[in-house]
Coordinates of C-alpha atoms in Angstrom, one line a residue:
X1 CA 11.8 -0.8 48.8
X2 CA 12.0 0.1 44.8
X3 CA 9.8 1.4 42.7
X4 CA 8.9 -1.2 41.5
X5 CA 8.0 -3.4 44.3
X6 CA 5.5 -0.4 45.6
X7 CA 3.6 -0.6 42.2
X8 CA 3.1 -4.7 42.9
X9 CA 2.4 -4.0 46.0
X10 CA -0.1 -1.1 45.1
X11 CA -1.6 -3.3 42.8
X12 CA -3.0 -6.1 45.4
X13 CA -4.6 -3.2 47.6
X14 CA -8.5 -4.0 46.8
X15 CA -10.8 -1.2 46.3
X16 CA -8.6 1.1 45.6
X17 CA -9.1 3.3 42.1
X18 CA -6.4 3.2 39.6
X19 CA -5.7 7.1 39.7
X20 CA -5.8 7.2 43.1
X21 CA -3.2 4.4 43.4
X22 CA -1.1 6.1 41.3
X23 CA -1.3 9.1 43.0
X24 CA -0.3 7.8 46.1
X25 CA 2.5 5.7 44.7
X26 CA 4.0 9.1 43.0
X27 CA 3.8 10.6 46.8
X28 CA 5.6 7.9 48.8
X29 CA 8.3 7.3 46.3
X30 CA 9.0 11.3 45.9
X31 CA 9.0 10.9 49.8
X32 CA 11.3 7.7 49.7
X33 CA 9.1 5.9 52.4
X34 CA 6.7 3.0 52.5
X35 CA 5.4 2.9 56.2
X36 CA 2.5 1.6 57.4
X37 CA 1.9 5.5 58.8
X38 CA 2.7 7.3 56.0
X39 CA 0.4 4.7 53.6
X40 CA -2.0 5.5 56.5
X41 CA -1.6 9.7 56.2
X42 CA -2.3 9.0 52.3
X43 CA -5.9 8.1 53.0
X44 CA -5.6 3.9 52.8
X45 CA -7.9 2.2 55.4
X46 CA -6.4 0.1 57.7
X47 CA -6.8 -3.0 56.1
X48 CA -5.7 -1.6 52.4
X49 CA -2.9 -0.7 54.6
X50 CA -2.6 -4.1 55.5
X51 CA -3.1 -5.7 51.9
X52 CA 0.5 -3.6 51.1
X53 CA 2.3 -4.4 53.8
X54 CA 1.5 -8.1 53.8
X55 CA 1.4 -9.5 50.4
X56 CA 2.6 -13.2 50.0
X57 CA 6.3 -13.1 50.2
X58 CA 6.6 -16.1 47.6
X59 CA 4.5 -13.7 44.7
X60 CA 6.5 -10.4 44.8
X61 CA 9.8 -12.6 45.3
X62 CA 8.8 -14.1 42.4
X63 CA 7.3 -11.7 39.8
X64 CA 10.4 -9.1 41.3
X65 CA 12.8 -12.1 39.9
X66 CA 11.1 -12.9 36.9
X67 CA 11.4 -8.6 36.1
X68 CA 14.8 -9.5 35.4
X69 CA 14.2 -11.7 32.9
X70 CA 15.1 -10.6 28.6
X71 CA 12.8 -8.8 27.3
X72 CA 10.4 -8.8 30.8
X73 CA 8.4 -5.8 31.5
X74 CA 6.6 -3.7 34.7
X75 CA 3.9 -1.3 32.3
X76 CA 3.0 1.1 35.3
X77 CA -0.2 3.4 34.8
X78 CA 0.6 6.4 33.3
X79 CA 4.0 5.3 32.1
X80 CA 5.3 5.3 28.3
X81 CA 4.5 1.9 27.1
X82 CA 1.1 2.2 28.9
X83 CA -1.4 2.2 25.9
X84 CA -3.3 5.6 26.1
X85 CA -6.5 4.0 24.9
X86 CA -6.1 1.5 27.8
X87 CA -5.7 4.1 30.2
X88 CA -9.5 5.8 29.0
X89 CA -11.6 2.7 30.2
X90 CA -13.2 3.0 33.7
X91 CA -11.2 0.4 35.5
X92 CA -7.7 0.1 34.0
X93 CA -5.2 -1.7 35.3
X94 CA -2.5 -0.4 37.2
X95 CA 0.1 -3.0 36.3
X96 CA 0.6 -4.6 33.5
X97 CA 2.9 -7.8 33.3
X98 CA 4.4 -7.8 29.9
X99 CA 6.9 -10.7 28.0
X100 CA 7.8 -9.6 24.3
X101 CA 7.7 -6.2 23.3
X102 CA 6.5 -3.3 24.9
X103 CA 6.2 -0.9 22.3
X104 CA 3.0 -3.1 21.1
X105 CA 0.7 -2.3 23.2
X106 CA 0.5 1.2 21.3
X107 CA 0.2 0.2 17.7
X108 CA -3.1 -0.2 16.3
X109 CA -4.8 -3.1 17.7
X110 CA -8.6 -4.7 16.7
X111 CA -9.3 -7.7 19.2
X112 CA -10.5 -10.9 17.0
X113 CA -12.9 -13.3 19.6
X114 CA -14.9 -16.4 19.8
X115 CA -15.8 -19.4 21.1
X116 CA -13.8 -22.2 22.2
X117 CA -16.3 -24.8 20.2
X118 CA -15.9 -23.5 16.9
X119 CA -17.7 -24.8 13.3
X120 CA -15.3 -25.2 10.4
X121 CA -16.8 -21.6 9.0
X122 CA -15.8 -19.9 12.0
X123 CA -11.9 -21.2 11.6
X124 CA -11.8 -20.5 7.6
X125 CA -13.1 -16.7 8.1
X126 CA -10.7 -16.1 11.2
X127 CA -8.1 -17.1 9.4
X128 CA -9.4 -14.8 6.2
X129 CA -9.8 -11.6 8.8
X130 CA -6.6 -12.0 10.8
X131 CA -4.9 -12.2 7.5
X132 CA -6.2 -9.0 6.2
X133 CA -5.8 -7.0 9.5
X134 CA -2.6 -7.9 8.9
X135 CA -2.3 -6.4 5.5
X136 CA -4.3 -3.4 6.7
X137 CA -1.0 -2.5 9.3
X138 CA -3.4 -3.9 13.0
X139 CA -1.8 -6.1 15.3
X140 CA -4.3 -9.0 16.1
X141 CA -5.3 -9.1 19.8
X142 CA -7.0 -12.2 21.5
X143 CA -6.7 -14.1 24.8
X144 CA -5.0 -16.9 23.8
X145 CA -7.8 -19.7 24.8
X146 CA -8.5 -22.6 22.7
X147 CA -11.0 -22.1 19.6
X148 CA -11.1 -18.9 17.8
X149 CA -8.6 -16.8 20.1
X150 CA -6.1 -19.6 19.2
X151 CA -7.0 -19.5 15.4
X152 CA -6.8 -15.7 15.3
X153 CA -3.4 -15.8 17.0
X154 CA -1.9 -18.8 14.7
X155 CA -3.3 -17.0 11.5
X156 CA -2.1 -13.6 12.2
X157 CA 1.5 -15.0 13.0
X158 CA 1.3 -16.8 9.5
X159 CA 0.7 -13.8 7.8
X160 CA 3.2 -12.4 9.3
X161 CA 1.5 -10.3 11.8
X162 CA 2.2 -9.7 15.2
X163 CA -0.3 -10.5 17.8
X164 CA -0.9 -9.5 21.1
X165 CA -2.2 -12.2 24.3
X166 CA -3.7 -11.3 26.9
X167 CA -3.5 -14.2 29.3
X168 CA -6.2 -14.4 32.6
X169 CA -3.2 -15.9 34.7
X170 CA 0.2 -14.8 36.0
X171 CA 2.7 -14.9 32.8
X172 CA 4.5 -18.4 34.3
X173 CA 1.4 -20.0 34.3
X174 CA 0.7 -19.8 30.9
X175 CA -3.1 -21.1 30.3
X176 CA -4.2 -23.4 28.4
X177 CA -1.0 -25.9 28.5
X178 CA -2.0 -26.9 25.0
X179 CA -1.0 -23.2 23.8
X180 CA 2.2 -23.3 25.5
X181 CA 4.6 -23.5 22.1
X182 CA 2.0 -20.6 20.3
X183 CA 2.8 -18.6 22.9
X184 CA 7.1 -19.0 22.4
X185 CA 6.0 -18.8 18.7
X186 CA 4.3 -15.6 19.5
X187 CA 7.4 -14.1 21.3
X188 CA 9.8 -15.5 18.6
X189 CA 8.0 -13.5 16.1
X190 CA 8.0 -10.1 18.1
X191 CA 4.3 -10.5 19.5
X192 CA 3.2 -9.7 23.1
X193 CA 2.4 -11.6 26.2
X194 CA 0.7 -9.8 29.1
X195 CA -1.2 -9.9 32.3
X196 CA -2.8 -7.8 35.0
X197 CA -1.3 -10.3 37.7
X198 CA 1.3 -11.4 39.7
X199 CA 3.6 -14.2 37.2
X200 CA 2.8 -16.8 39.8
X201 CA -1.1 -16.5 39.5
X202 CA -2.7 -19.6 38.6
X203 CA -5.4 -19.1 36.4
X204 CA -8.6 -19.0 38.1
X205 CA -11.9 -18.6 36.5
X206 CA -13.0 -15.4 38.0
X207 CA -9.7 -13.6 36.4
X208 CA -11.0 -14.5 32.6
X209 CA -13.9 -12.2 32.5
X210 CA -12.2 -9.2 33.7
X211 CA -9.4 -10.0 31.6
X212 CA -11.9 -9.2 28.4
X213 CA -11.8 -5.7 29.7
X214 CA -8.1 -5.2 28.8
X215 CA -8.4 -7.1 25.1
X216 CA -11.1 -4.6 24.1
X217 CA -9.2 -1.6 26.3
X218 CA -6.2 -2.1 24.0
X219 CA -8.3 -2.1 20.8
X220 CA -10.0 0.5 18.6
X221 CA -12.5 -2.4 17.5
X222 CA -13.6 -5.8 18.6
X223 CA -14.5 -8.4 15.7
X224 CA -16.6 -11.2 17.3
X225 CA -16.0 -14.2 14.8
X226 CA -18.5 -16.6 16.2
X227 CA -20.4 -16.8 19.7
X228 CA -22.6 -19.1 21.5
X229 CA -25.4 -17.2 23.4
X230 CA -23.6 -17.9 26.8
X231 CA -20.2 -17.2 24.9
X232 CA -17.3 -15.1 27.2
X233 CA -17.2 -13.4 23.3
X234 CA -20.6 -11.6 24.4
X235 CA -18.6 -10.2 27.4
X236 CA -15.8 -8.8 25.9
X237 CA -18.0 -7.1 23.1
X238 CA -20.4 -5.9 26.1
X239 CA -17.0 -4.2 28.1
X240 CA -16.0 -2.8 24.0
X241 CA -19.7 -1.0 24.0
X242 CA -18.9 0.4 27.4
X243 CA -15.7 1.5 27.0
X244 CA -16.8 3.2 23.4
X245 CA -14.7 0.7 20.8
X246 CA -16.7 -0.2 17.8
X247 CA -17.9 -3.8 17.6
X248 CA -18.2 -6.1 14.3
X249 CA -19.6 -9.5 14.1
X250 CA -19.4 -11.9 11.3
X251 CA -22.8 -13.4 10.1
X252 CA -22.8 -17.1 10.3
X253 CA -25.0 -19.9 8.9
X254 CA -29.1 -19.8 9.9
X255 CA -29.4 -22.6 12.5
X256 CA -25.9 -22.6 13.7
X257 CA -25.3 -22.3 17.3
X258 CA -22.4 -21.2 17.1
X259 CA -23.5 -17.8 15.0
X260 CA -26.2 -17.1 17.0
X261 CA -24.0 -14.6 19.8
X262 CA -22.6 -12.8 16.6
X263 CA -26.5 -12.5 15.2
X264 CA -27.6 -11.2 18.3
X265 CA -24.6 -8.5 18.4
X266 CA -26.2 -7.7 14.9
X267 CA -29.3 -7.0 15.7
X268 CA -28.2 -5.2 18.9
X269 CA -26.3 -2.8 16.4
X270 CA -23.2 -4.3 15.8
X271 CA -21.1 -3.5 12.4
X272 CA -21.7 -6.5 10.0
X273 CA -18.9 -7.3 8.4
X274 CA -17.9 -9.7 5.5
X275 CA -14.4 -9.1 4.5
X276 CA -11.4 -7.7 6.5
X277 CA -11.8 -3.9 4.6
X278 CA -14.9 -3.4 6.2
X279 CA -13.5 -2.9 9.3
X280 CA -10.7 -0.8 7.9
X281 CA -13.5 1.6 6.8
X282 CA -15.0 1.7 9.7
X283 CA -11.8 2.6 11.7
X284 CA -11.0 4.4 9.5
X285 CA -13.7 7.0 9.1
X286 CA -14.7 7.0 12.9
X287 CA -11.3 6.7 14.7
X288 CA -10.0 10.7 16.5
X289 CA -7.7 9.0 18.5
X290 CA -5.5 7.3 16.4
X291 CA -3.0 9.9 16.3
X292 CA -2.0 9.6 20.2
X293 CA -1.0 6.4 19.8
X294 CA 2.9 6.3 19.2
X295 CA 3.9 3.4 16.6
X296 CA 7.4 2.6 16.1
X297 CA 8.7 2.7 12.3
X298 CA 9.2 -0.9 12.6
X299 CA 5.9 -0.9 13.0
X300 CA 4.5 1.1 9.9
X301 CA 3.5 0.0 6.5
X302 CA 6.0 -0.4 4.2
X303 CA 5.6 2.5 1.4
X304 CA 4.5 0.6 -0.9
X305 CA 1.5 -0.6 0.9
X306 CA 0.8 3.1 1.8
X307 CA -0.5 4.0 -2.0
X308 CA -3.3 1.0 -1.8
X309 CA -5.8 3.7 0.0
X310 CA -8.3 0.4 0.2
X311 CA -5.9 -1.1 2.7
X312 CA -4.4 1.8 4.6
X313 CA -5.8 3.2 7.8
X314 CA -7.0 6.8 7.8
X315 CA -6.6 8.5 10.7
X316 CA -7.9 11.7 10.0
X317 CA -10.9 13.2 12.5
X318 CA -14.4 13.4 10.6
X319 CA -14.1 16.9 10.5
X320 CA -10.8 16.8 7.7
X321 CA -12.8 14.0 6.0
X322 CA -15.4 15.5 3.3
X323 CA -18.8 14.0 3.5
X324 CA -21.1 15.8 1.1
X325 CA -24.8 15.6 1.7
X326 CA -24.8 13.2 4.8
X327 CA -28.6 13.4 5.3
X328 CA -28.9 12.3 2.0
X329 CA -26.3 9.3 2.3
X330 CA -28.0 8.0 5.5
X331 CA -30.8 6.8 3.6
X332 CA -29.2 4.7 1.3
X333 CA -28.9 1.3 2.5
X334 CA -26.1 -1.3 1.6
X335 CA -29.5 -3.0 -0.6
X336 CA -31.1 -1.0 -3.5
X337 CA -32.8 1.9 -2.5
X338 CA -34.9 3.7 -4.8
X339 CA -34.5 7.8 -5.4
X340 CA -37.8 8.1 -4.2
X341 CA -37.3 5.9 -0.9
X342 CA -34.3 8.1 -0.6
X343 CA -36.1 11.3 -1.0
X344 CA -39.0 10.4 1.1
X345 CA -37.0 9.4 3.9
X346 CA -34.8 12.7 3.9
X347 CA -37.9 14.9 3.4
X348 CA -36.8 16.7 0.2
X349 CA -37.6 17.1 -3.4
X350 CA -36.8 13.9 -5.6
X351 CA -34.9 16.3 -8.2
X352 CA -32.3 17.7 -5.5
X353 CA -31.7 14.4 -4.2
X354 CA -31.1 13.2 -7.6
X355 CA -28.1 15.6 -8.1
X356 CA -27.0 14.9 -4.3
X357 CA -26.6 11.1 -5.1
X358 CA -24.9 11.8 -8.3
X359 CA -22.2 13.8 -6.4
X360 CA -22.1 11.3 -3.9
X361 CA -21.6 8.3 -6.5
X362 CA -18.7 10.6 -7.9
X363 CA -17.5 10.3 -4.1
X364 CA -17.7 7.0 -4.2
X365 CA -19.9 6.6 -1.3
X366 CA -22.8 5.1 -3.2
X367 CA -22.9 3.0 -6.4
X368 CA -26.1 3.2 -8.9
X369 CA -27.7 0.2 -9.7
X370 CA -31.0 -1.0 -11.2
X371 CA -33.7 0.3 -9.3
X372 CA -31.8 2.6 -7.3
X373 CA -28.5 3.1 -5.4
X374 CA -26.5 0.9 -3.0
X375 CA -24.0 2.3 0.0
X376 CA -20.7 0.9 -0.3
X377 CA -18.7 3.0 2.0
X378 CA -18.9 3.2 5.6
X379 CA -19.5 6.5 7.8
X380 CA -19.6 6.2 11.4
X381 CA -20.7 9.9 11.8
X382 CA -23.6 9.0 9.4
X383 CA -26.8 7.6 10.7
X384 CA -30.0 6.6 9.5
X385 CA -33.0 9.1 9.8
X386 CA -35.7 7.5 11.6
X387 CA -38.3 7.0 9.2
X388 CA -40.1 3.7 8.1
X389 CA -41.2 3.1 4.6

């Protein structure tokens, strides 16, 4: 048996922990045997035991053959092209089909979601965000369904983007049929295919939700672009809160249906964003992990897009970046707050503050305006004291 028919196998054993999995694959294969006694001795149950042993003949035959394929991949837990932000969420996978190229999966990713039933708004400002995450150096990740996945995809490959799809069927049963050419054009242009299971896995509707998991798992930040309230949007923005990625939502027309998931996410405590920078900033400023993830120089800004500091992503922790006066900037809001509003809130004397949002003006965090000041810069290590006025 190879290696790499233990990790499908492996991957069909049900409840069975990732880690755990992979401990027990390192075991055998330094061992060089795959008996049902020494799967047994590892700690499976008898019927885990049995899941390995006896997995449909016709699916490993096939997904072992399709392996060989160009440019076909086996991503194993724990293994180099396995994205390291992937590997932090509580259930990741332990397999990861993958057509296109590997090395990805580890470049800076935001996911861009929505519904399938999409307004003419929500098509227009995918195609404006997909473009400039783009331009900021992200790959564009979505799952390839019709509506504003689709969109997102087509857009970023149009601006020259790469684009990563993650599919909730085996990778030759690519779903829907009426995305079958995006998804050659999505290879053709050095984008990503990829699936948790077997190639010959049709695509049932119980695989779509937990597929969400690994679109957010891959991605610093989720961007909803528009959502019904019963939208599978609201799912993969509830898996990005658990699994600590920030999530953004685009405000949409009062009345519309099809805003009303991103409203909600708003007023749950999403970031509201109206132009693609926003969500640069917000990376930006809040991202430590960043510098784990490997990119290849094929995949970097060009130098010179690295000047335009508006469009580049800083990776720096919040402890290199310097915030002056933080408890002063969390009480401005991004509408014209007066210096005594600001004062109030922070508890301190009007005439300190004064020289505290001067300094922070010459930071460029804050912008004076008539009657006040105005945030214009994003912190995510900044929060609001809670105080009403």
């Amino acid at each position: 048996m190879t290696l790499q028919e233990a990790w499908i196998r492996m991957s069909v054993v049900k409840r069975l922990g990732t880690q755990r999995a992979t401990g027990i694959i390192h075991t055998l294969s330094d061992r060089g045997i795959y008996s049902s006694s020494e799967l047994a001795n590892s700690g499976l149950l008898p019927e885990q035991v049995a899941d390995f042993q006896h997995i449909n003949q016709h699916w490993l035959s096939a997904s072992l053959k399709w392996l060989e394929g160009e440019n076909c991949h086996l991503i194993t837990f724990g293994s180099n092209f396995y994205s390291p932000l992937l590997a932090q969420i509580s259930c990741p996978p332990l397999i990861l089909f993958a057509e296109g190229s590997a090395e990805l999966l580890l470049s800076p990713q935001i996911a861009m979601v929505g519904s399938r039933d999409y307004s003419h708004y929500g098509e227009q400002y995918a195609q404006v965000f997909a473009g400039g995450l783009v331009s900021s150096g992200f790959t564009v990740t979505s799952g390839l369904a019709m509506g504003i996945d689709g969109i997102s995809h087509k857009a970023t490959l149009e601006a020259q983007g790469k684009t990563i799809a993650v599919l909730g069927s085996g990778l030759m049963k690519r779903y829907p049929s009426c995305h079958l050419k995006l998804a050659d054009r999505i290879l053709g242009q050095g984008g990503t295919l990829v699936s948790e299971h077997l190639v010959t896995a049709p695509p049932l509707a119980a695989n779509f939700p937990r597929r969400n998991r690994i679109i957010s798992g891959l991605s610093a930040g989720v961007l909803v672009i528009e959502a019904t309230l019963r939208s599978g949007s609201l799912i993969t923005a509830r898996y990005a809160l658990e699994q600590g990625r920030e999530v953004f939502a685009l405000p949409g027309p009062l009345g519309s249906t099809t805003s009303e998931g991103t409203h909600w996410l708003i007023q749950q405590g999403a970031y509201l964003v109206t132009e693609p920078n926003d969500i640069a900033e917000q990376i930006g400023s809040g991202l430590t992990w960043f510098p784990t993830i490997k990119v290849s120089e094929s995949l970097k800004m060009p130098p010179e897009s690295e000047s335009d500091a508006s469009e580049a992503i800083i990776c720096a922790p919040d402890s290199e970046v310097e915030l002056p006066f933080a408890d002063v900037l969390a009480n401005v809001e991004y509408e014209v707050t007066s210096v005594d509003v600001v004062a109030e809130r922070a508890g301190q004397p009007v005439p300190e503050v004064v020289g505290k949002l001067l300094e922070l003006e010459l930071a460029g965090w804050i912008a004076a305006v008539s009657g006040g000041y105005v945030r214009i810069k994003r912190a995510s290590h900044v929060r609001r004291t809670n105080v009403l006025i």
